[in-house]
XYZ file of N, CA and C in Angstrom:
867
model
N -8.572 -16.319 -12.295
C -8.135 -15.324 -11.228
C -7.166 -14.578 -11.580
N -6.161 -14.770 -12.531
C -5.319 -13.804 -13.078
C -6.081 -12.708 -13.653
N -6.917 -13.001 -14.616
C -7.748 -12.113 -15.373
C -8.486 -11.247 -14.556
N -8.990 -11.766 -13.461
C -9.796 -10.945 -12.518
C -8.928 -10.110 -11.770
N -7.767 -10.441 -11.307
C -6.891 -9.637 -10.580
C -6.334 -8.446 -11.370
N -5.898 -8.805 -12.515
C -5.504 -7.680 -13.708
C -6.592 -6.591 -13.694
N -7.798 -7.197 -14.048
C -8.881 -6.351 -14.245
C -8.976 -5.535 -13.057
N -9.292 -6.072 -11.968
C -9.342 -5.214 -10.670
C -8.467 -4.218 -10.431
N -6.986 -4.412 -10.619
C -6.023 -3.583 -10.433
C -6.117 -2.278 -11.487
N -6.396 -2.713 -12.725
C -6.640 -1.757 -13.859
C -7.775 -0.829 -13.457
N -8.890 -1.419 -13.011
C -10.198 -0.599 -12.622
C -9.867 0.188 -11.584
N -9.122 0.099 -10.547
C -8.737 0.728 -9.453
C -7.937 2.090 -9.853
N -6.968 1.740 -10.842
C -6.214 3.091 -11.441
C -7.003 3.866 -12.170
N -8.067 3.297 -13.267
C -8.842 4.075 -14.059
C -9.849 5.084 -13.252
N -10.325 4.457 -12.111
C -11.287 5.181 -11.389
C -10.829 6.179 -10.542
N -9.532 6.422 -10.465
C -8.737 7.221 -9.575
C -7.758 8.220 -10.415
N -8.032 7.966 -11.711
C -6.938 8.739 -12.522
C -6.995 10.241 -12.454
N -8.181 10.938 -12.562
C -8.329 12.408 -12.490
C -8.901 12.758 -11.385
N -8.163 13.489 -10.465
C -8.918 14.228 -9.468
C -10.031 15.098 -9.632
N -10.874 15.064 -8.872
C -12.145 15.953 -9.085
C -12.442 16.828 -7.689
N -13.548 17.457 -7.596
C -13.865 17.995 -6.473
C -13.847 17.210 -5.217
N -14.226 15.936 -5.304
C -14.259 14.855 -4.163
C -13.184 13.920 -4.212
N -12.137 14.378 -5.197
C -11.022 13.257 -5.176
C -10.008 14.359 -5.619
N -9.468 15.198 -4.766
C -8.314 16.146 -4.852
C -6.995 15.665 -4.457
N -5.979 16.258 -5.217
C -4.545 16.221 -4.799
C -4.241 17.181 -3.832
N -3.561 16.760 -2.932
C -2.988 17.472 -1.753
C -1.842 18.385 -2.275
N -1.402 19.588 -1.508
C -0.345 20.388 -1.833
C 0.737 20.038 -1.278
N 0.937 18.773 -0.514
C 2.033 18.555 0.186
C 3.146 17.721 -0.727
N 4.426 17.221 -0.092
C 5.146 16.381 -0.927
C 4.481 15.209 -1.373
N 3.721 14.637 -0.747
C 2.882 13.535 -1.118
C 1.823 13.655 -2.172
N 1.766 12.897 -3.043
C 0.416 12.970 -4.037
C -0.534 12.296 -3.165
N -1.853 12.776 -2.941
C -2.936 12.262 -2.333
C -4.152 12.508 -2.962
N -5.018 11.511 -3.054
C -6.433 11.810 -3.463
C -7.375 11.632 -2.202
N -8.317 12.461 -2.117
C -9.049 12.461 -1.049
C -10.568 12.225 -1.474
N -11.473 11.520 -0.930
C -12.620 11.235 -1.114
C -13.573 10.908 0.024
N -14.738 11.342 0.039
C -15.794 10.880 1.164
C -15.670 11.857 2.211
N -16.552 11.494 3.292
C -16.776 12.436 4.369
C -16.838 11.622 5.801
N -16.375 11.998 6.757
C -16.515 11.261 8.053
C -14.963 11.294 8.619
N -14.703 10.217 9.744
C -13.344 10.165 10.248
C -12.464 9.827 9.267
N -11.224 10.348 9.487
C -10.039 10.018 8.481
C -9.611 8.700 8.352
N -9.437 8.199 7.309
C -8.769 6.786 6.884
C -7.478 7.135 5.975
N -6.419 6.651 6.150
C -5.303 6.698 5.434
C -5.060 5.306 4.805
N -4.973 5.329 3.392
C -4.633 4.031 2.810
C -3.211 4.189 2.235
N -2.551 2.954 2.419
C -1.100 3.003 2.051
C -0.836 1.620 1.145
N -0.251 1.844 0.009
C -0.194 0.837 -1.024
C 1.024 -0.060 -0.697
N 1.204 -0.932 -1.551
C 2.560 -1.867 -1.482
C 3.927 -1.487 -2.291
N 4.733 -2.137 -2.231
C 6.057 -1.860 -3.028
C 5.792 -1.788 -4.530
N 6.156 -0.862 -5.130
C 6.329 -0.662 -6.723
C 4.605 -0.103 -7.044
N 3.756 0.129 -6.153
C 2.478 0.575 -6.408
C 2.365 2.036 -6.229
N 0.864 2.376 -6.108
C 0.590 3.929 -5.860
C -0.692 3.759 -5.075
N -1.196 4.866 -4.772
C -2.414 5.048 -3.996
C -3.694 4.484 -4.576
N -3.651 4.701 -5.813
C -4.934 4.188 -6.772
C -5.092 2.885 -6.704
N -3.945 1.817 -6.347
C -4.050 0.523 -6.218
C -5.179 -0.014 -5.227
N -5.616 1.034 -4.242
C -6.470 0.644 -3.290
C -7.848 1.570 -3.569
N -8.029 1.838 -4.838
C -9.294 2.567 -5.076
C -10.416 1.889 -4.828
N -10.587 0.574 -5.069
C -11.858 -0.179 -4.631
C -12.201 0.001 -3.385
N -11.360 -0.183 -2.390
C -11.645 -0.094 -1.016
C -11.857 1.485 -0.560
N -11.217 2.481 -1.346
C -11.414 3.706 -1.080
C -12.979 4.045 -1.594
N -13.420 3.373 -2.565
C -14.966 3.501 -2.915
C -15.925 2.999 -1.899
N -15.421 1.919 -1.312
C -16.343 1.293 -0.250
C -16.332 1.722 0.822
N -15.348 2.814 1.336
C -15.479 3.490 2.400
C -15.755 4.765 2.493
N -15.972 5.351 1.274
C -16.352 6.874 1.153
C -17.594 7.035 1.673
N -18.526 6.435 1.840
C -19.806 6.622 2.456
C -19.774 7.141 3.737
N -18.709 6.483 4.356
C -18.604 6.566 5.907
C -17.422 7.184 6.596
N -16.522 7.181 5.715
C -15.074 7.979 5.964
C -14.615 8.835 5.005
N -13.733 9.939 5.629
C -12.791 10.796 4.743
C -11.695 9.887 4.276
N -11.602 9.499 2.967
C -10.424 8.444 2.711
C -9.377 9.129 1.942
N -7.958 8.935 2.396
C -6.686 9.719 1.801
C -6.120 8.502 1.161
N -5.852 8.463 -0.107
C -5.240 7.509 -0.919
C -3.807 8.154 -1.094
N -2.574 7.742 -0.415
C -1.463 8.337 -0.412
C -0.631 7.560 -1.456
N 0.349 8.217 -2.438
C 1.468 7.593 -2.898
C 2.535 7.772 -1.872
N 3.005 6.659 -1.555
C 4.354 6.653 -0.767
C 5.622 7.515 -1.291
N 6.345 8.210 -0.600
C 7.729 8.649 -1.440
C 8.223 7.573 -2.306
N 8.644 8.095 -3.331
C 9.474 7.203 -4.320
C 8.350 6.327 -5.066
N 7.314 6.614 -5.084
C 5.958 6.005 -5.788
C 5.161 6.951 -6.125
N 4.386 6.432 -7.394
C 3.538 7.309 -8.039
C 3.878 8.820 -8.418
N 3.220 9.556 -7.817
C 3.463 11.046 -8.208
C 4.107 11.739 -6.879
N 4.356 11.005 -6.037
C 5.151 11.443 -4.886
C 6.672 11.984 -4.874
N 7.159 12.620 -4.024
C 8.559 13.158 -4.078
C 9.410 11.891 -4.055
N 10.573 12.255 -4.606
C 11.631 11.164 -4.790
C 12.600 11.448 -3.594
N 13.221 10.535 -2.924
C 14.340 10.736 -1.946
C 15.193 9.580 -2.014
N 16.531 9.796 -1.730
C 17.450 8.809 -1.923
C 17.371 7.837 -0.927
N 17.274 8.156 0.338
C 17.182 7.700 1.811
C 15.849 7.177 2.075
N 15.224 5.932 2.169
C 13.916 5.636 2.250
C 13.763 4.349 2.971
N 13.925 4.462 4.399
C 13.541 3.089 5.154
C 12.148 3.257 5.832
N 11.865 2.270 6.521
C 10.450 2.281 7.029
C 10.143 3.383 7.731
N 11.113 3.870 8.838
C 11.169 5.167 9.440
C 10.874 6.364 8.712
N 11.834 6.442 7.658
C 11.470 7.565 6.750
C 10.105 7.702 6.088
N 9.678 6.603 5.691
C 8.252 6.574 5.012
C 7.136 6.991 6.039
N 7.226 6.080 7.125
C 6.289 6.589 8.230
C 6.565 8.143 8.698
N 7.451 8.601 8.645
C 7.775 10.057 9.102
C 6.990 11.011 7.996
N 7.088 10.596 6.605
C 6.372 11.317 5.497
C 4.951 11.175 5.717
N 4.339 9.921 6.124
C 2.986 9.769 6.431
C 2.319 10.616 7.470
N 3.205 10.690 8.801
C 2.944 11.457 9.930
C 3.024 12.866 9.757
N 3.901 13.309 8.881
C 3.991 14.738 8.505
C 2.635 15.336 7.653
N 2.076 14.359 6.850
C 1.058 14.530 6.057
C -0.162 14.838 7.106
N -0.383 13.731 7.968
C -1.330 13.857 8.918
C -1.454 14.904 9.717
N -0.269 15.380 10.320
C -0.107 16.603 11.104
C -0.435 17.749 10.156
N 0.029 17.848 9.218
C -0.081 19.097 8.117
C -1.618 19.532 7.971
N -2.446 18.359 7.768
C -3.784 18.481 7.591
C -4.654 18.331 8.774
N -4.008 18.238 9.959
C -4.572 18.025 11.284
C -5.705 16.884 11.070
N -5.309 15.727 10.829
C -6.342 14.708 10.553
C -6.259 13.849 11.846
N -5.318 13.803 12.791
C -5.097 12.571 13.625
C -6.001 12.806 15.081
N -6.358 11.768 15.631
C -5.801 10.201 15.185
C -6.623 9.949 14.039
N -5.780 9.098 13.019
C -6.666 8.518 11.973
C -6.623 6.908 12.165
N -7.378 6.179 11.101
C -7.201 4.822 10.913
C -6.326 4.727 9.832
N -5.228 3.750 10.056
C -4.393 3.376 8.974
C -4.710 2.061 8.283
N -4.686 1.980 7.196
C -4.779 0.691 6.349
C -3.824 0.720 5.458
N -2.993 -0.521 5.495
C -1.847 -0.520 4.733
C -1.400 -2.145 4.133
N -1.419 -2.178 2.759
C -1.035 -3.518 2.236
C 0.216 -3.500 1.914
N 0.851 -4.833 2.223
C 2.144 -5.173 2.004
C 3.491 -4.011 2.691
N 4.108 -3.598 1.913
C 5.034 -2.475 2.349
C 4.063 -1.451 3.132
N 3.020 -1.022 2.325
C 2.167 -0.019 3.153
C 1.830 -0.427 4.492
N 1.573 -1.629 4.757
C 1.363 -2.187 6.074
C 2.519 -2.256 6.893
N 3.672 -2.423 6.545
C 4.849 -2.279 7.261
C 5.058 -0.627 7.700
N 4.805 0.158 6.617
C 4.719 1.511 7.093
C 3.801 1.945 8.025
N 2.479 1.392 7.971
C 1.422 1.510 8.785
C 1.869 1.381 10.360
N 2.454 0.014 10.338
C 2.719 -0.573 11.642
C 3.999 0.231 12.153
N 4.994 0.564 11.375
C 6.014 1.421 11.825
C 5.443 2.668 12.644
N 4.645 3.416 12.098
C 3.957 4.674 12.427
C 3.205 4.366 13.720
N 2.313 3.272 13.848
C 1.715 2.893 14.990
C 2.518 2.824 16.153
N 3.932 2.332 15.961
C 4.597 1.751 16.879
C 5.505 3.107 17.286
N 5.698 4.116 16.610
C 6.467 5.221 16.861
C 5.817 6.525 17.061
N 4.394 6.573 16.697
C 3.674 7.769 16.801
C 2.155 7.354 17.184
N 2.098 6.583 18.203
C 0.781 6.024 18.467
C -0.309 6.908 18.713
N -0.030 8.176 18.974
C -1.040 9.006 19.289
C -1.665 9.494 18.105
N -1.145 9.322 17.005
C -1.789 9.916 15.779
C -2.575 8.719 14.823
N -2.593 7.414 15.791
C -3.053 6.382 14.938
C -4.275 5.922 15.722
N -5.420 6.034 15.343
C -6.562 5.524 16.346
C -6.663 4.029 16.017
N -6.430 3.661 15.046
C -6.688 2.111 14.891
C -5.782 1.681 13.516
N -5.625 0.482 13.474
C -4.664 -0.092 12.469
C -5.241 -1.211 11.692
N -5.234 -1.326 10.484
C -5.543 -2.433 9.585
C -4.305 -2.887 8.688
N -3.740 -3.935 8.900
C -2.505 -4.489 8.033
C -3.161 -5.711 7.133
N -2.669 -5.556 5.925
C -3.216 -6.405 4.864
C -2.050 -6.964 4.308
N -1.793 -8.496 4.692
C -0.952 -9.528 4.226
C 0.270 -9.069 4.196
N 0.815 -8.792 5.609
C 2.099 -8.597 5.857
C 2.249 -8.566 7.338
N 3.552 -9.054 7.856
C 3.613 -9.115 9.401
C 4.832 -8.434 9.790
N 5.156 -8.032 11.100
C 6.076 -7.257 11.773
C 7.421 -8.122 11.492
N 7.874 -8.594 10.631
C 9.158 -9.372 10.588
C 9.869 -9.031 9.410
N 10.997 -9.412 9.567
C 11.971 -9.163 8.150
C 11.779 -10.488 7.197
N 11.941 -9.882 5.837
C 11.323 -10.602 4.986
C 12.793 -11.150 4.081
N 12.905 -12.323 3.466
C 14.033 -12.369 2.530
C 13.861 -11.890 1.313
N 14.897 -11.670 0.777
C 15.038 -10.961 -0.596
C 14.118 -11.680 -1.527
N 13.034 -11.185 -2.254
C 12.275 -12.137 -3.146
C 11.758 -11.362 -4.420
N 12.522 -10.248 -4.877
C 12.087 -9.418 -5.832
C 13.208 -9.432 -6.990
N 14.172 -10.285 -6.985
C 15.236 -10.225 -8.060
C 14.692 -10.093 -9.436
N 13.778 -10.838 -9.843
C 13.210 -10.949 -11.018
C 12.461 -9.822 -11.397
N 11.617 -9.192 -10.447
C 10.866 -7.950 -10.669
C 12.008 -6.780 -10.994
N 13.112 -6.919 -10.204
C 14.064 -5.528 -10.362
C 14.716 -5.847 -11.828
N 14.923 -6.954 -12.016
C 15.395 -7.269 -13.452
C 14.625 -6.799 -14.599
N 13.311 -7.125 -14.263
C 12.308 -6.588 -15.207
C 12.214 -5.264 -15.500
N 12.201 -4.504 -14.548
C 12.179 -3.033 -14.312
C 13.379 -2.434 -14.814
N 14.726 -3.018 -14.713
C 15.949 -2.590 -15.415
C 15.886 -2.771 -17.000
N 15.341 -3.920 -17.416
C 15.129 -4.144 -18.762
C 14.123 -2.958 -19.529
N 13.263 -2.746 -18.770
C 12.241 -1.616 -19.354
C 12.925 -0.233 -19.464
N 13.916 0.021 -18.159
C 14.549 1.116 -18.303
C 15.693 1.267 -19.358
N 16.325 0.209 -19.575
C 17.221 0.159 -20.632
C 16.732 -0.087 -22.165
N 15.648 -0.458 -22.327
C 15.058 -0.440 -23.771
C 14.367 0.674 -24.184
N 13.664 1.472 -23.328
C 12.969 2.589 -23.504
C 11.669 2.375 -24.343
N 10.788 1.470 -24.098
C 9.624 1.148 -25.005
C 8.907 2.504 -25.476
N 8.216 2.212 -26.478
C 7.226 2.942 -26.787
C 5.737 2.802 -26.611
N 5.506 1.663 -25.933
C 4.160 1.320 -25.643
C 3.960 0.295 -24.329
N 3.129 0.479 -23.710
C 2.839 -0.551 -22.633
C 2.983 -2.033 -22.844
N 2.597 -2.402 -24.148
C 2.584 -3.728 -24.688
C 3.981 -4.209 -24.730
N 4.727 -3.150 -25.414
C 6.233 -3.554 -25.501
C 6.901 -3.873 -24.245
N 6.651 -2.880 -23.151
C 7.083 -2.935 -21.819
C 6.698 -4.282 -21.289
N 5.557 -4.640 -21.496
C 4.889 -5.858 -20.939
C 5.794 -7.000 -21.447
N 5.919 -7.126 -22.641
C 6.784 -8.330 -23.413
C 8.104 -8.176 -22.660
N 8.674 -7.001 -22.593
C 9.989 -7.271 -21.959
C 10.054 -7.735 -20.559
N 9.079 -7.369 -19.811
C 9.071 -8.009 -18.404
C 8.804 -9.361 -18.410
N 8.024 -9.844 -19.252
C 7.510 -11.090 -19.240
C 8.704 -12.012 -19.534
N 9.944 -11.427 -20.010
C 11.149 -12.227 -20.055
C 11.739 -12.656 -18.799
N 11.357 -11.810 -17.794
C 11.957 -12.115 -16.537
C 10.876 -12.414 -15.245
N 9.564 -12.101 -15.712
C 8.331 -12.341 -14.567
C 7.429 -13.189 -15.191
N 7.202 -14.490 -14.663
C 6.251 -15.449 -15.253
C 4.820 -15.168 -14.885
N 4.583 -14.442 -13.674
C 3.313 -14.210 -13.260
C 2.682 -12.926 -13.986
N 1.589 -13.141 -14.760
C 0.927 -12.272 -15.644
C 0.462 -11.029 -14.851
N -0.112 -11.510 -13.560
C -0.827 -10.430 -12.592
C 0.428 -9.339 -12.140
N 1.611 -9.912 -12.030
C 2.855 -8.773 -11.580
C 2.944 -7.932 -12.747
N 3.072 -8.718 -13.824
C 3.525 -7.643 -14.957
C 2.231 -6.698 -15.231
N 1.201 -7.013 -15.094
C 0.047 -6.124 -15.307
C 0.113 -5.162 -14.133
N 0.421 -5.507 -12.925
C 0.385 -4.594 -11.831
C 1.652 -3.505 -12.227
N 2.808 -4.086 -12.541
C 3.785 -3.119 -12.614
C 3.635 -2.096 -14.029
N 2.855 -2.607 -15.086
C 2.700 -1.493 -16.043
C 1.794 -0.393 -15.705
N 0.984 -0.659 -14.650
C 0.183 0.466 -14.071
C 1.062 1.634 -13.754
N 2.329 1.429 -13.272
C 3.420 2.472 -12.802
C 4.040 2.877 -13.989
N 4.016 2.766 -15.298
C 4.482 3.376 -16.371
C 3.692 4.668 -16.769
N 4.427 5.713 -17.075
C 4.107 6.862 -17.923
C 4.997 7.125 -19.073
N 4.256 7.784 -20.120
C 5.002 8.295 -21.279
C 5.805 9.593 -21.022
N 7.136 9.830 -21.485
C 7.873 10.963 -20.995
C 7.716 11.857 -22.301
N 8.349 13.179 -22.227
C 8.116 14.021 -23.274
C 8.725 13.588 -24.532
N 9.519 12.629 -24.782
C 9.960 11.909 -25.992
C 9.284 10.720 -26.409
N 8.165 10.455 -25.625
C 7.149 9.400 -26.137
C 7.678 7.980 -25.534
N 8.520 7.856 -24.745
C 8.974 6.481 -24.353
C 8.403 6.231 -22.940
N 8.122 5.206 -22.591
C 7.448 4.746 -21.323
C 8.568 4.550 -20.177
N 8.372 5.295 -19.133
C 9.289 5.218 -18.170
C 8.549 4.822 -16.711
N 9.281 4.661 -15.637
C 8.648 4.114 -14.415
C 8.145 5.446 -13.634
N 7.059 5.543 -12.991
C 6.868 6.683 -12.238
C 7.555 6.525 -10.924
N 7.768 5.435 -10.447
C 8.468 4.985 -9.032
C 9.928 5.391 -9.483
N 10.638 5.544 -8.267
C 11.989 6.068 -8.256
C 12.782 4.776 -8.155
N 13.170 3.925 -9.150
C 13.487 2.470 -9.404
C 14.850 2.433 -8.783
N 15.647 3.413 -8.962
C 17.036 3.352 -8.352
C 16.858 3.320 -6.661
N 16.009 4.361 -6.164
C 15.995 4.382 -4.685
C 15.386 3.007 -4.187
N 14.432 2.497 -4.925
C 13.895 1.148 -4.422
C 14.836 0.154 -4.351
N 15.742 0.050 -5.252
C 16.861 -0.899 -5.338
C 17.646 -0.628 -4.236
N 18.265 0.621 -4.103
C 19.325 0.863 -2.864
C 18.687 0.829 -1.630
N 17.188 0.979 -1.369
C 16.708 0.793 0.043
C 15.926 -0.318 0.039
N 16.048 -1.378 -0.627
C 15.396 -2.764 -0.556
C 15.781 -3.362 0.457
N 16.909 -3.639 1.175
C 17.346 -4.256 2.043
C 16.478 -3.593 3.372
N 16.644 -2.454 3.411
C 15.907 -1.731 4.578
C 14.528 -1.722 4.808
N 13.797 -1.915 3.466
C 12.454 -2.070 3.485
C 12.024 -3.372 3.841
N 12.762 -4.273 3.751
C 12.407 -5.925 4.108
C 12.634 -5.873 5.610
N 13.064 -4.919 6.380
C 13.426 -5.309 7.784
C 11.993 -4.906 8.482
N 12.138 -5.534 9.770
C 10.694 -5.521 10.532
C 10.420 -4.085 11.267
N 9.360 -3.555 11.326
C 9.043 -2.335 12.026
C 9.630 -2.550 13.393
N 10.186 -1.341 14.079
C 10.478 -1.116 15.211
C 9.705 -0.159 15.943
N 9.771 -0.473 17.594
C 9.262 0.632 18.378
C 8.572 -0.227 19.555
N 7.948 0.854 20.377
C 7.128 0.217 21.430
C 5.820 -0.361 20.975
N 5.177 -1.155 21.918
C 3.866 -1.803 21.654
C 2.663 -0.697 21.452
N 1.900 -0.997 20.322
C 0.766 -0.253 20.122
C -0.355 -1.062 20.748
N -0.960 -0.420 21.631
C -2.042 -0.873 22.438
C -3.519 -0.724 22.135
N -3.840 -0.039 20.703
C -5.154 0.098 20.396
C -5.350 -1.032 19.488
N -6.588 -0.855 19.014
C -7.186 -2.006 17.895
C -6.382 -2.054 16.590
N -6.237 -3.392 16.437
C -5.479 -3.666 15.013
C -6.147 -4.890 14.661
N -6.224 -4.889 13.323
C -6.653 -6.069 12.628
C -5.734 -6.350 11.510
N -5.307 -7.779 11.440
C -4.325 -8.207 10.273
C -5.197 -9.114 9.398
N -5.346 -8.668 8.221
C -6.022 -9.378 7.322
C -4.891 -10.107 6.322
N -5.253 -11.472 6.005
C -4.331 -12.012 5.191
C -5.020 -13.237 4.377
N -4.462 -13.346 3.116
C -4.733 -14.494 2.369
C -4.360 -15.797 2.749
N -5.124 -16.756 2.901
C -4.907 -18.032 3.365
C -3.823 -18.865 2.557
N -3.977 -18.370 1.152
C -3.011 -18.886 0.123
C -1.906 -18.047 0.058
N -1.498 -17.108 0.841
C -0.410 -16.266 0.688
C 0.780 -16.833 1.717
N 1.871 -16.711 1.198
C 3.149 -17.125 2.022
C 3.575 -15.755 3.049
N 3.105 -14.779 3.035
C 3.461 -13.677 3.620
C 3.210 -13.617 5.403
N 2.034 -14.083 5.595
C 1.612 -14.271 6.955
C 1.650 -15.795 7.484
N 2.487 -16.032 8.426
C 2.592 -17.442 8.951
C 2.626 -17.535 10.603
N 2.657 -18.530 10.918
C 2.534 -18.649 12.595
C 3.465 -17.713 13.145
N 4.739 -17.588 12.703
C 5.814 -16.769 13.026
C 5.549 -15.181 13.097
N 4.885 -15.032 11.992
C 4.265 -13.687 11.886
C 3.313 -13.245 12.690
N 2.495 -14.093 12.959
C 1.303 -13.919 13.812
C 1.621 -13.738 15.168
N 2.743 -14.611 15.873
C 3.279 -14.429 17.024
C 4.002 -12.880 17.187
N 4.812 -12.777 16.155
C 5.527 -11.225 16.235
C 4.520 -10.381 16.212
N 3.301 -10.412 15.565
C 2.232 -9.217 15.550
C 1.700 -9.152 16.838
N 1.310 -10.252 17.657
C 0.696 -10.339 18.860
C 1.697 -9.653 19.946
N 3.032 -9.679 19.786
C 4.083 -9.091 20.592
C 3.856 -7.780 20.455
N 3.880 -7.218 19.364
C 3.912 -5.784 18.849
C 2.565 -5.071 19.307
N 1.653 -5.793 18.749
C 0.188 -5.403 18.718
C -0.675 -6.391 19.474
N -0.631 -6.227 20.999
C -1.444 -7.200 21.819
C -2.861 -7.185 21.767
N -3.448 -6.087 21.122
C -4.875 -5.926 20.896
C -5.224 -6.551 19.447
N -4.329 -7.146 18.887
C -4.471 -7.489 17.366
C -5.598 -8.747 17.244
N -6.435 -8.480 16.121
C -7.266 -9.616 15.714
C -6.615 -10.011 14.294
N -7.073 -11.137 13.916
C -6.482 -11.878 12.706
C -7.616 -12.590 11.989
N -7.756 -12.291 10.750
C -8.682 -12.706 9.833
C -8.174 -13.189 8.607
N -8.294 -14.396 8.210
C -7.805 -15.069 6.885
C -8.984 -15.227 5.871
N -8.605 -14.712 4.636
C -9.550 -14.926 3.620
C -9.147 -16.048 2.780
N -10.256 -17.127 2.566
C -9.882 -18.358 1.894
C -9.628 -18.115 0.399
N -8.896 -18.980 -0.337
C -8.617 -19.151 -1.579
C -8.294 -17.710 -2.097
N -7.278 -17.178 -1.342
C -6.645 -15.868 -1.615
C -5.315 -15.620 -1.252
N -4.532 -15.060 -2.283
C -3.020 -14.755 -2.070
C -2.773 -13.550 -1.522
N -1.580 -12.911 -1.942
C -1.086 -11.674 -1.429
C -1.851 -10.479 -2.055
N -2.396 -10.617 -3.058
C -3.234 -9.599 -3.556
C -4.693 -9.473 -3.272
N -4.966 -9.815 -2.064
C -6.540 -10.072 -1.512
C -7.335 -9.096 -1.860
N -6.941 -7.586 -1.950
C -7.694 -6.522 -2.174
C -8.287 -6.397 -3.641
N -7.431 -7.356 -4.423
C -7.839 -7.303 -5.950
C -8.429 -8.497 -6.025
N -8.103 -9.644 -5.557
C -8.587 -11.083 -5.553
C -9.901 -11.262 -4.983
N -10.046 -10.887 -4.014
C -11.386 -10.948 -3.243
C -11.904 -9.554 -2.518
N -12.158 -8.709 -3.676
C -12.501 -7.244 -2.856
C -13.699 -7.358 -1.984
N -14.530 -7.863 -2.210
C -15.841 -7.763 -1.533
C -15.617 -8.325 -0.283
N -14.874 -9.391 0.022
C -14.562 -9.940 1.384
C -13.756 -8.963 2.019
N -12.595 -8.524 1.264
C -11.500 -7.687 1.941
C -12.205 -6.323 2.270
N -12.947 -5.627 1.283
C -13.784 -4.384 1.819
C -14.515 -4.490 2.888
N -15.455 -5.714 3.050
C -16.407 -5.997 3.926
C -15.662 -5.934 5.356
N -14.490 -6.563 5.472
C -13.752 -6.980 6.700
C -13.339 -5.545 7.163
N -12.576 -4.770 6.149
C -12.173 -3.529 6.451
C -13.201 -2.675 7.119
N -14.145 -2.362 6.378
C -15.219 -1.499 6.798
C -15.953 -1.909 8.022
N -16.087 -3.075 8.337
C -16.674 -3.515 9.776
C -15.705 -3.516 10.771
N -14.399 -3.497 10.629
C -13.723 -3.257 11.613
C -13.502 -1.673 11.930
N -13.563 -0.902 10.792
C -13.400 0.489 11.127
C -14.579 1.072 11.760
N -15.712 0.629 11.359
C -16.960 1.232 12.063
C -16.971 0.789 13.466
N -16.579 -0.418 13.646
C -16.637 -0.958 15.270
C -15.584 -0.114 16.087
N -14.332 0.035 15.445
C -13.265 0.890 16.216
C -13.648 2.271 16.302
N -14.341 2.668 15.545
C -14.934 4.376 15.540
C -15.917 4.181 16.504
N -16.688 3.406 16.570
C -17.775 3.609 17.602
C -17.065 3.472 18.984
N -16.073 2.584 19.219
C -15.408 2.482 20.497
C -14.891 3.858 20.734
N -14.111 4.444 19.828
C -13.359 5.569 20.205
C -14.535 6.672 20.519
N -15.685 6.745 19.898
C -16.508 7.659 20.315
C -17.182 7.548 21.697
N -17.235 6.194 22.096
C -17.638 6.117 23.349
C -16.717 6.434 24.747
N -15.306 6.081 24.259
C -14.271 6.461 25.079
C -13.898 8.008 25.203
N -14.266 8.735 23.972
C -14.051 10.073 24.090
C -15.225 10.786 24.841
């Protein structure tokens, strides 16, 4: 399972590495890759990630939708900013949608990206036609990334000259091979030949407490789907109850034998669930329009 997870994460990055005519970078403050044609779908990745982490889903949707893979602020190739809570991140996504005149869009977010998607749906519902949240709930989570932040700091201090060296450093703090593999995807070589983080490590540390908070705002009354791994600890009965309070039209779908990285662990089941929901919600919007 770990090998498949790491391979799927790496394949998503490789498949989205070089923008082309159908996978172009936007000129906004956010780095965005666009593919496919049809109604607009925005994909939002998790903490320490980048838009290409959801590349497998983007490819599955591109035949029916215009898919926008965003790097959130302080991640990937997007802008860095000192202050970055859920509201700030949601505002950046909303500004992109408005600048491209895309709304209302379908939002799909995994983990932190799911929180950002929920925050936007609760505060800017007119811009969100439907919502899919992957393995996260609208609740405050306890701190659980101390080891990851320690690994990130070790790489910053050592300035490794290879990804393998960086991985070895991180394994001194993080036991999960899949997490180490995931983090190495966000390394880049600087002009001096050292590997450094693409994400803004300092800002993520400084804003971590705020990013753990629950999304806030009025109820979102349109269609919403919460997909979660049945082996994950991120979505429980408390989280489902909170989701129903904020998203009364929400449906829930658990994927068996799957943890937090459901899009990489069970990509076919995950992609199938997302595509089915998006097609159904798009047809309903067409009928209502």
